[in-house]
Each structure stands twice: as structure tokens, then as C-alpha cells.
Amino acid sequence: MNYSNLNTVQSTIWAILLLAALYVFPADAAVQAGQQRLQVQTVAEGLEEAWGLAILPDGRLLVTEKPGRLRVIADGRLLPEPVAGLPAVAEHGQGGLLDVALHPRFEENRWVYLAYAARGKGGYGTEVYRARLDGMHLADGKVIFRQTPKLGGGRHFGARLLFDRAGHLYITLGDRGDEDLAQGLDQHVGKVVRLADDGRVPADNPFVGKSGVLPEIYSYGHRNVQGAALDPRSGQVWTHEHGPQGGDEINILRAGVNYGWPVITYGVNYVTGTRIGEGTHKEGMAQPLYKWVPSIAPSGMAFYEGDAIPAWRGSLFIGSLKFRQLVRLSLDSERVTGEERLLDGIGRVRDVRAGPDGLLYLLVDGRVLRLQPAR
């Protein structure tokens, strides 16, 4: 064997890997995204493990950092001090301080909602905290939801937050790596929960009054929902969730529906590629509206109805962690009519938000980026 040649090959491979790791998408530059010429602007950078993004009415941004900090971006600058008054956050595996959402009447009541991993008896679980934003401090804080049971693993916390038109709060809860629990209705694992804005259970939830069932559960059979968005045209709640090796899904949430995990899935077991559950279909279990095989590892989700890019009106945007890009889906009511992959190599898109200015905001690898038509 020619060890000199082998060393040369190995050095070349390491050089390529190093360049790939150092590559940063050319933000603040004009790029072609499908048929649209865009300016990708850096709003702010320097965030650590940024996970969730909310846009305040005055244009400031709230960003969660997974280690347990809530940061403010104002006038294009990341303020040095985090917001004070947060609950006790446990950074554990994929868990930590995750999503942030504003009350639909935030300008009146200043309520902010945080989803995060908390430690308790038995391990860790998703909790939701409500507090008033008072300058750089959270006041009058209260935990309005605690996932039960808490489990020891560090995977699949879910933790997306979304309000519907009626003011109900939806909380997505992953299977925590204990997939069989997703089918049981006596606990929160692998569920989407629906609450009033103060944590009470709405009287019209689908399982209210049913023996042995938690009344806050709205839907079940979920693996790990990391995207939720309200369709501005229909008012329906759309979600997406991670499949295993293949089988990422988009669903429209419907009361009391079983979305199948782990009994049915279009994914397979990691490494071995063997079948999971009973196949892809079963009576009484919902089929996904749309799916990805192979997986794109979706995260973040937003409908676009802005005026800045008219060609995108009615589209649904989703971040891809795996392929480091933005995915645009064209829709015809409840049907996906086309898929476009944009901004290839931009980074791990963790969150996507449509701003009141008609522009799209992306949370990508510690940066907040804004997409607007190129000048």
C-alpha cells in the first residue's frame, strides 16, 4: 500500500470537510430563490442555539436560546442582557428553552408564553410558562401546563406553541423517545394539547368528560411536532412532524384524531431500514396531508400572505434542518400542489415567521435573517 498517497487522500477529505463546516451562506447579498430574486439580510447574529422566534408589534424580536435565555433584538442589535424572570429551564438533550409565543391581544395584556424542558419526578418534560413582558423582565409568571409523565430520555420534546382565532393555545408534545406512549390517552406523550389562554381546559375539547382520558388532549399519535401555523384563509391549524428515517408529515389538526404514530408511518427504523408498526395505513388513523421520504427534518412553519413578494401569497414555508434550506409549498386549499427548495446551504433553519412588514424571518444557526425582494 502506498501510505503517502493514502495520507494525501485523507488530508484532502479533511480539508473538504473543514471547508464545508466553515461555509456560511452569503447573507446580505442578492440571491436567486426559484423565480424570485431576494436580498438575504442579517438582522442580528451571535445567538447561542437559538430555537424560537416571536415578532413584537413594535418590530422588536424575542428569541429563545436553548440553554435558557430569552433575548431581545432591537433596531438590528442583539441586546447584551437577556430578559429576566424566566422559569427554571433544564437543558437536557434536545430539551431546553424552546418556543416563544405572544398572546393574540399582546398589545393589551403583554402576555408572553414560553415552552421549555423542566426537570421533575421521573426525569424531564415540556412545560409552558405565561408571564407579562415588562421592559426586560417577565412579571406575574405562572406555569400553566406541565407534561406528565416526566421521562428520563433527552429526545422529542415537541414544544411548539400556537394560538388559533378563538384564542385557544395549542402545545405540541413529542413522544420523548418512548413511542408506544403516543397512543395512550391517559398521559401527554405524543399529543397536541389545547388549552384556554390561562391554562384551563376548554369545554369543547374532544375528550372532555371521557373516563380515563386527559381532557386537555386535542389529538394524538404524534412523533415530534416541531412546526405549527394558523392558515390565515381557513383558520385551520397546520402542523408538521419528524418521522424516523423518512416519513416527515404535514397534517391539519382535527379534534380527537389519531395521527397514527407508531402504528403507521412512512418512515423506517434507523440504520436497519426495517418496518415500524403495521405499515402505512390503518382504519381509524389519519393519513398525512403531505409527506417527505427521505426526511428533510422540518422545523418552523409559516404561511405567507404579504405584499412584498406577491408570487408567494398563499404559500407555506418550512425550514429544513437536514438539508439546510427553506422549503416553499404551493397550496390549493388543503392540497399541496408543488414544492420548491430555496436558499440551498443557508444553514439549519430552526424557525420561520411571517412579519407584519410582509417579509419572512428565519432563525438560522444563531442568526436572524430577513428575506426581501432584491433591490
Tab-separated table of C-alpha atoms in Angstrom:
chain	number	residue	atom	x	y	z
A	1	MET	CA	0.000	0.000	0.000
A	2	ASN	CA	1.246	3.499	-0.835
A	3	TYR	CA	0.850	5.243	2.511
A	4	SER	CA	1.955	8.561	1.062
A	5	ASN	CA	-0.992	8.546	-1.345
A	6	LEU	CA	-3.332	7.432	1.453
A	7	ASN	CA	-2.226	10.330	3.646
A	8	THR	CA	-2.766	12.730	0.761
A	9	VAL	CA	-6.315	11.448	0.235
A	10	GLN	CA	-7.087	11.680	3.942
A	11	SER	CA	-5.741	15.245	4.088
A	12	THR	CA	-7.872	16.203	1.106
A	13	ILE	CA	-11.000	14.731	2.688
A	14	TRP	CA	-10.379	16.591	5.949
A	15	ALA	CA	-9.820	19.827	4.042
A	16	ILE	CA	-13.130	19.404	2.228
A	17	LEU	CA	-14.953	18.674	5.482
A	18	LEU	CA	-13.364	21.705	7.128
A	19	LEU	CA	-14.409	23.986	4.267
A	20	ALA	CA	-17.958	22.615	4.438
A	21	ALA	CA	-18.118	23.275	8.173
A	22	LEU	CA	-16.831	26.830	7.716
A	23	TYR	CA	-19.141	27.640	4.819
A	24	VAL	CA	-21.613	30.405	5.599
A	25	PHE	CA	-24.425	31.269	3.207
A	26	PRO	CA	-23.727	34.695	1.714
A	27	ALA	CA	-26.179	36.745	3.792
A	28	ASP	CA	-26.647	40.429	2.970
A	29	ALA	CA	-26.349	39.504	-0.684
A	30	ALA	CA	-28.800	39.137	-3.539
A	31	VAL	CA	-29.583	35.513	-4.376
A	32	GLN	CA	-31.847	33.717	-6.785
A	33	ALA	CA	-34.555	31.703	-4.989
A	34	GLY	CA	-36.505	29.880	-7.664
A	35	GLN	CA	-38.151	32.564	-9.794
A	36	GLN	CA	-37.636	35.224	-7.127
A	37	ARG	CA	-34.588	37.448	-6.713
A	38	LEU	CA	-34.090	38.014	-2.981
A	39	GLN	CA	-31.972	40.035	-0.632
A	40	VAL	CA	-30.982	37.914	2.391
A	41	GLN	CA	-30.263	40.358	5.193
A	42	THR	CA	-28.749	39.612	8.572
A	43	VAL	CA	-30.947	41.222	11.218
A	44	ALA	CA	-28.773	40.079	14.125
A	45	GLU	CA	-26.267	37.358	14.975
A	46	GLY	CA	-24.364	35.987	17.937
A	47	LEU	CA	-27.196	33.859	19.365
A	48	GLU	CA	-26.428	30.529	21.055
A	49	GLU	CA	-28.574	27.553	19.983
A	50	ALA	CA	-31.471	29.812	19.021
A	51	TRP	CA	-34.755	27.885	18.816
A	52	GLY	CA	-37.899	30.069	18.784
A	53	LEU	CA	-38.747	33.493	17.379
A	54	ALA	CA	-41.598	35.940	18.025
A	55	ILE	CA	-42.065	39.387	16.471
A	56	LEU	CA	-43.348	42.101	18.791
A	57	PRO	CA	-45.810	44.719	17.488
A	58	ASP	CA	-43.147	47.431	17.738
A	59	GLY	CA	-40.769	45.459	15.492
A	60	ARG	CA	-38.500	44.094	18.215
A	61	LEU	CA	-37.799	40.369	18.173
A	62	LEU	CA	-37.870	37.850	21.005
A	63	VAL	CA	-35.571	34.861	20.515
A	64	THR	CA	-35.136	31.849	22.776
A	65	GLU	CA	-31.727	30.310	23.345
A	66	LYS	CA	-31.868	26.635	24.246
A	67	PRO	CA	-29.525	26.927	27.281
A	68	GLY	CA	-32.235	29.015	28.984
A	69	ARG	CA	-32.106	32.652	27.861
A	70	LEU	CA	-34.728	34.886	26.248
A	71	ARG	CA	-33.038	37.531	24.097
A	72	VAL	CA	-34.272	40.781	22.575
A	73	ILE	CA	-33.264	42.164	19.191
A	74	ALA	CA	-33.993	45.888	18.774
A	75	ASP	CA	-33.022	48.127	15.862
A	76	GLY	CA	-30.909	45.378	14.335
A	77	ARG	CA	-28.907	44.827	17.535
A	78	LEU	CA	-28.884	41.865	19.909
A	79	LEU	CA	-29.204	43.429	23.343
A	80	PRO	CA	-26.433	42.200	25.647
A	81	GLU	CA	-28.602	41.293	28.649
A	82	PRO	CA	-31.282	38.595	28.443
A	83	VAL	CA	-34.816	39.073	29.726
A	84	ALA	CA	-35.069	38.362	33.467
A	85	GLY	CA	-37.768	36.418	35.303
A	86	LEU	CA	-37.740	33.129	33.394
A	87	PRO	CA	-38.758	29.804	34.953
A	88	ALA	CA	-36.213	27.107	35.821
A	89	VAL	CA	-35.188	25.598	32.465
A	90	ALA	CA	-33.452	22.222	32.177
A	91	GLU	CA	-31.141	21.927	29.186
A	92	HIS	CA	-31.168	18.180	28.578
A	93	GLY	CA	-30.545	16.528	25.219
A	94	GLN	CA	-32.884	18.193	22.720
A	95	GLY	CA	-34.668	19.990	25.558
A	96	GLY	CA	-34.119	23.452	26.957
A	97	LEU	CA	-35.787	26.813	26.406
A	98	LEU	CA	-37.633	26.157	23.155
A	99	ASP	CA	-40.572	28.098	21.723
A	100	VAL	CA	-41.928	31.572	22.456
A	101	ALA	CA	-45.359	32.926	21.500
A	102	LEU	CA	-47.336	36.110	22.075
A	103	HIS	CA	-50.929	36.295	23.227
A	104	PRO	CA	-53.240	37.321	20.337
A	105	ARG	CA	-54.035	40.505	22.310
A	106	PHE	CA	-50.456	41.109	23.378
A	107	GLU	CA	-50.697	44.874	22.895
A	108	GLU	CA	-53.412	44.939	25.569
A	109	ASN	CA	-52.176	42.361	28.090
A	110	ARG	CA	-48.428	41.863	27.352
A	111	TRP	CA	-48.683	38.076	27.907
A	112	VAL	CA	-45.721	36.020	26.622
A	113	TYR	CA	-45.712	32.195	26.575
A	114	LEU	CA	-42.599	30.021	26.814
A	115	ALA	CA	-42.308	26.290	26.153
A	116	TYR	CA	-39.314	24.613	27.762
A	117	ALA	CA	-37.973	21.402	29.253
A	118	ALA	CA	-38.234	21.167	33.036
A	119	ARG	CA	-36.899	18.645	35.482
A	120	GLY	CA	-39.154	16.848	37.959
A	121	LYS	CA	-40.066	13.480	39.373
A	122	GLY	CA	-39.112	10.787	36.872
A	123	GLY	CA	-36.981	12.973	34.605
A	124	TYR	CA	-37.815	15.769	32.170
A	125	GLY	CA	-40.866	17.054	30.363
A	126	THR	CA	-42.276	20.014	28.447
A	127	GLU	CA	-43.840	22.839	30.440
A	128	VAL	CA	-45.447	26.146	29.446
A	129	TYR	CA	-44.967	29.394	31.356
A	130	ARG	CA	-47.071	32.550	30.991
A	131	ALA	CA	-45.842	35.976	32.111
A	132	ARG	CA	-46.183	39.665	31.269
A	133	LEU	CA	-43.337	41.332	29.409
A	134	ASP	CA	-42.394	44.450	31.348
A	135	GLY	CA	-39.377	46.030	29.685
A	136	MET	CA	-36.591	43.478	30.071
A	137	HIS	CA	-38.370	41.473	32.764
A	138	LEU	CA	-41.129	38.864	32.912
A	139	ALA	CA	-43.655	39.590	35.665
A	140	ASP	CA	-46.659	37.741	37.152
A	141	GLY	CA	-45.304	34.457	35.823
A	142	LYS	CA	-47.089	31.143	36.240
A	143	VAL	CA	-46.667	27.604	34.896
A	144	ILE	CA	-49.950	26.876	33.076
A	145	PHE	CA	-49.067	23.398	31.781
A	146	ARG	CA	-46.868	20.509	32.893
A	147	GLN	CA	-46.424	17.401	30.761
A	148	THR	CA	-46.964	14.116	32.553
A	149	PRO	CA	-45.211	11.826	32.955
A	150	LYS	CA	-41.707	13.198	33.003
A	151	LEU	CA	-39.247	10.799	31.404
A	152	GLY	CA	-35.508	10.244	31.525
A	153	GLY	CA	-34.639	10.498	27.830
A	154	GLY	CA	-33.473	13.615	26.043
A	155	ARG	CA	-35.405	13.376	22.776
A	156	HIS	CA	-38.583	14.691	21.169
A	157	PHE	CA	-39.940	17.431	23.405
A	158	GLY	CA	-42.126	18.936	20.666
A	159	ALA	CA	-42.790	22.316	22.326
A	160	ARG	CA	-44.243	24.453	19.515
A	161	LEU	CA	-46.868	26.958	20.649
A	162	LEU	CA	-49.724	28.369	18.570
A	163	PHE	CA	-52.921	30.346	19.143
A	164	ASP	CA	-55.995	29.867	16.970
A	165	ARG	CA	-58.576	32.501	16.042
A	166	ALA	CA	-60.662	31.749	19.130
A	167	GLY	CA	-57.673	32.301	21.419
A	168	HIS	CA	-57.034	28.642	22.240
A	169	LEU	CA	-53.420	27.683	22.886
A	170	TYR	CA	-52.031	24.561	21.172
A	171	ILE	CA	-48.971	22.877	22.701
A	172	THR	CA	-47.174	20.173	20.736
A	173	LEU	CA	-45.656	17.299	22.734
A	174	GLY	CA	-43.280	14.732	21.271
A	175	ASP	CA	-43.104	11.038	22.098
A	176	ARG	CA	-39.922	11.582	24.189
A	177	GLY	CA	-38.349	8.534	22.559
A	178	ASP	CA	-40.951	6.242	24.174
A	179	GLU	CA	-43.020	5.795	21.015
A	180	ASP	CA	-45.725	3.442	22.313
A	181	LEU	CA	-46.964	6.111	24.741
A	182	ALA	CA	-48.151	8.210	21.783
A	183	GLN	CA	-51.285	6.039	21.515
A	184	GLY	CA	-52.326	6.202	25.183
A	185	LEU	CA	-54.827	8.872	26.239
A	186	ASP	CA	-54.067	8.856	29.955
A	187	GLN	CA	-50.865	10.914	29.570
A	188	HIS	CA	-49.427	13.702	27.385
A	189	VAL	CA	-46.644	11.936	25.473
A	190	GLY	CA	-47.014	12.187	21.678
A	191	LYS	CA	-50.002	14.528	21.864
A	192	VAL	CA	-51.160	18.009	20.947
A	193	VAL	CA	-52.833	19.724	23.888
A	194	ARG	CA	-55.403	22.536	23.575
A	195	LEU	CA	-55.945	24.989	26.432
A	196	ALA	CA	-57.516	28.339	27.166
A	197	ASP	CA	-55.016	31.196	27.377
A	198	ASP	CA	-54.770	30.800	31.163
A	199	GLY	CA	-54.288	27.023	31.131
A	200	ARG	CA	-57.907	25.949	31.703
A	201	VAL	CA	-59.377	23.135	29.592
A	202	PRO	CA	-61.912	24.344	27.000
A	203	ALA	CA	-65.341	22.760	27.432
A	204	ASP	CA	-65.463	21.746	23.756
A	205	ASN	CA	-62.221	19.763	23.746
A	206	PRO	CA	-62.881	16.344	22.159
A	207	PHE	CA	-62.190	14.188	25.230
A	208	VAL	CA	-63.852	16.263	27.942
A	209	GLY	CA	-65.934	14.020	30.206
A	210	LYS	CA	-64.467	10.745	28.909
A	211	SER	CA	-63.298	8.362	31.620
A	212	GLY	CA	-59.570	7.622	31.761
A	213	VAL	CA	-58.701	10.298	29.188
A	214	LEU	CA	-56.936	13.615	29.873
A	215	PRO	CA	-59.392	16.331	28.807
A	216	GLU	CA	-56.696	18.709	27.556
A	217	ILE	CA	-55.673	16.311	24.745
A	218	TYR	CA	-56.769	17.547	21.314
A	219	SER	CA	-55.070	14.981	19.039
A	220	TYR	CA	-52.697	12.049	19.463
A	221	GLY	CA	-50.408	9.592	17.717
A	222	HIS	CA	-47.691	12.196	17.078
A	223	ARG	CA	-43.951	11.564	16.979
A	224	ASN	CA	-42.370	15.018	17.309
A	225	VAL	CA	-44.270	18.077	16.082
A	226	GLN	CA	-41.835	20.977	15.577
A	227	GLY	CA	-43.921	23.186	13.329
A	228	ALA	CA	-47.366	24.730	13.779
A	229	ALA	CA	-49.043	27.519	11.826
A	230	LEU	CA	-52.504	29.018	11.502
A	231	ASP	CA	-53.893	29.130	7.968
A	232	PRO	CA	-54.921	32.804	7.585
A	233	ARG	CA	-57.554	31.900	4.994
A	234	SER	CA	-59.344	28.990	6.654
A	235	GLY	CA	-58.332	29.422	10.308
A	236	GLN	CA	-57.205	25.785	10.448
A	237	VAL	CA	-54.195	24.666	12.484
A	238	TRP	CA	-51.498	23.006	10.361
A	239	THR	CA	-48.589	21.067	11.852
A	240	HIS	CA	-45.590	19.121	10.666
A	241	GLU	CA	-43.654	16.452	12.481
A	242	HIS	CA	-40.442	14.496	12.226
A	243	GLY	CA	-40.685	10.934	11.026
A	244	PRO	CA	-37.924	8.453	11.824
A	245	GLN	CA	-35.799	7.542	8.776
A	246	GLY	CA	-38.260	9.008	6.271
A	247	GLY	CA	-41.900	9.860	6.827
A	248	ASP	CA	-41.878	13.522	7.865
A	249	GLU	CA	-45.514	14.654	7.742
A	250	ILE	CA	-47.750	17.672	7.309
A	251	ASN	CA	-51.171	17.413	8.922
A	252	ILE	CA	-54.198	19.584	9.535
A	253	LEU	CA	-55.175	19.162	13.176
A	254	ARG	CA	-58.693	17.893	13.783
A	255	ALA	CA	-60.305	17.310	17.154
A	256	GLY	CA	-59.840	13.824	18.593
A	257	VAL	CA	-57.988	12.436	15.561
A	258	ASN	CA	-55.329	9.725	15.849
A	259	TYR	CA	-52.396	10.523	13.523
A	260	GLY	CA	-51.038	7.006	13.764
A	261	TRP	CA	-47.563	7.021	15.293
A	262	PRO	CA	-46.067	4.456	15.847
A	263	VAL	CA	-48.699	2.085	14.458
A	264	ILE	CA	-48.493	3.573	10.949
A	265	THR	CA	-45.710	5.618	9.382
A	266	TYR	CA	-43.955	6.151	6.065
A	267	GLY	CA	-40.602	6.016	7.847
A	268	VAL	CA	-38.462	3.037	8.808
A	269	ASN	CA	-36.076	2.198	11.618
A	270	TYR	CA	-32.742	3.975	11.581
A	271	VAL	CA	-29.760	2.020	10.244
A	272	THR	CA	-31.606	-1.269	9.718
A	273	GLY	CA	-34.355	0.151	7.490
A	274	THR	CA	-36.851	-2.326	8.949
A	275	ARG	CA	-40.582	-1.608	9.130
A	276	ILE	CA	-42.140	0.213	12.068
A	277	GLY	CA	-45.578	-0.763	13.301
A	278	GLU	CA	-48.173	-2.198	10.951
A	279	GLY	CA	-47.395	-0.346	7.734
A	280	THR	CA	-48.589	2.942	6.251
A	281	HIS	CA	-52.402	2.685	6.581
A	282	LYS	CA	-54.870	1.602	9.231
A	283	GLU	CA	-58.577	2.253	9.641
A	284	GLY	CA	-59.269	4.987	12.167
A	285	MET	CA	-55.843	6.605	11.739
A	286	ALA	CA	-55.294	9.723	9.649
A	287	GLN	CA	-53.124	9.840	6.567
A	288	PRO	CA	-50.729	12.783	6.291
A	289	LEU	CA	-51.727	15.637	4.044
A	290	TYR	CA	-48.171	15.603	2.669
A	291	LYS	CA	-45.017	13.650	3.443
A	292	TRP	CA	-41.285	13.575	2.785
A	293	VAL	CA	-39.338	10.397	2.071
A	294	PRO	CA	-36.430	10.820	2.670
A	295	SER	CA	-36.805	13.123	5.660
A	296	ILE	CA	-35.976	16.824	5.486
A	297	ALA	CA	-36.043	17.224	9.312
A	298	PRO	CA	-38.613	20.056	9.291
A	299	SER	CA	-38.638	22.862	11.835
A	300	GLY	CA	-40.575	26.103	11.952
A	301	MET	CA	-43.590	26.838	9.781
A	302	ALA	CA	-45.340	29.936	8.442
A	303	PHE	CA	-47.995	30.876	5.915
A	304	TYR	CA	-47.198	33.853	3.729
A	305	GLU	CA	-49.819	36.441	2.743
A	306	GLY	CA	-47.561	39.502	2.480
A	307	ASP	CA	-47.441	42.163	-0.212
A	308	ALA	CA	-43.662	42.286	-0.571
A	309	ILE	CA	-43.490	39.114	-2.689
A	310	PRO	CA	-46.900	38.682	-4.368
A	311	ALA	CA	-45.890	35.440	-6.119
A	312	TRP	CA	-45.558	33.789	-2.705
A	313	ARG	CA	-49.023	34.651	-1.364
A	314	GLY	CA	-50.814	31.556	-0.129
A	315	SER	CA	-47.575	29.577	0.227
A	316	LEU	CA	-46.484	27.578	3.245
A	317	PHE	CA	-42.831	27.872	4.295
A	318	ILE	CA	-40.939	25.267	6.312
A	319	GLY	CA	-37.331	25.121	7.452
A	320	SER	CA	-35.189	22.066	6.787
A	321	LEU	CA	-32.591	21.204	9.405
A	322	LYS	CA	-31.169	18.289	7.429
A	323	PHE	CA	-30.773	19.902	4.017
A	324	ARG	CA	-30.048	23.428	5.319
A	325	GLN	CA	-32.646	25.149	3.162
A	326	LEU	CA	-36.075	26.720	3.068
A	327	VAL	CA	-38.982	24.758	1.578
A	328	ARG	CA	-41.913	26.509	-0.104
A	329	LEU	CA	-45.143	24.584	-0.660
A	330	SER	CA	-47.789	25.826	-3.089
A	331	LEU	CA	-51.321	25.137	-1.875
A	332	ASP	CA	-54.802	24.762	-3.260
A	333	SER	CA	-56.959	24.815	-0.133
A	334	GLU	CA	-55.987	21.586	1.703
A	335	ARG	CA	-53.908	20.201	-1.158
A	336	VAL	CA	-50.180	20.665	-1.747
A	337	THR	CA	-49.729	21.376	-5.460
A	338	GLY	CA	-45.989	21.983	-5.610
A	339	GLU	CA	-42.729	22.052	-3.669
A	340	GLU	CA	-39.778	24.365	-4.179
A	341	ARG	CA	-36.418	24.149	-2.376
A	342	LEU	CA	-34.894	27.587	-1.741
A	343	LEU	CA	-31.666	29.056	-0.342
A	344	ASP	CA	-29.710	25.814	-0.507
A	345	GLY	CA	-26.952	25.787	2.101
A	346	ILE	CA	-28.333	28.712	4.105
A	347	GLY	CA	-27.976	26.690	7.329
A	348	ARG	CA	-30.176	24.781	9.760
A	349	VAL	CA	-33.442	26.713	9.582
A	350	ARG	CA	-34.921	26.307	13.052
A	351	ASP	CA	-37.842	28.744	12.848
A	352	VAL	CA	-39.774	30.631	10.164
A	353	ARG	CA	-42.038	33.623	10.798
A	354	ALA	CA	-44.004	35.982	8.556
A	355	GLY	CA	-43.517	39.539	9.761
A	356	PRO	CA	-46.095	42.343	9.827
A	357	ASP	CA	-43.889	44.129	7.282
A	358	GLY	CA	-44.687	41.458	4.688
A	359	LEU	CA	-41.235	39.861	4.900
A	360	LEU	CA	-40.092	36.412	6.000
A	361	TYR	CA	-37.827	35.999	9.026
A	362	LEU	CA	-35.648	32.923	9.511
A	363	LEU	CA	-33.837	31.704	12.606
A	364	VAL	CA	-30.692	30.068	11.237
A	365	ASP	CA	-27.586	28.876	13.127
A	366	GLY	CA	-27.509	31.694	15.675
A	367	ARG	CA	-28.614	34.386	13.216
A	368	VAL	CA	-31.908	36.063	12.405
A	369	LEU	CA	-32.226	36.573	8.658
A	370	ARG	CA	-34.815	38.567	6.733
A	371	LEU	CA	-35.865	37.843	3.157
A	372	GLN	CA	-36.978	40.711	0.946
A	373	PRO	CA	-37.072	41.435	-2.791
A	374	ALA	CA	-33.643	42.318	-4.132
A	375	ARG	CA	-33.070	45.960	-4.923
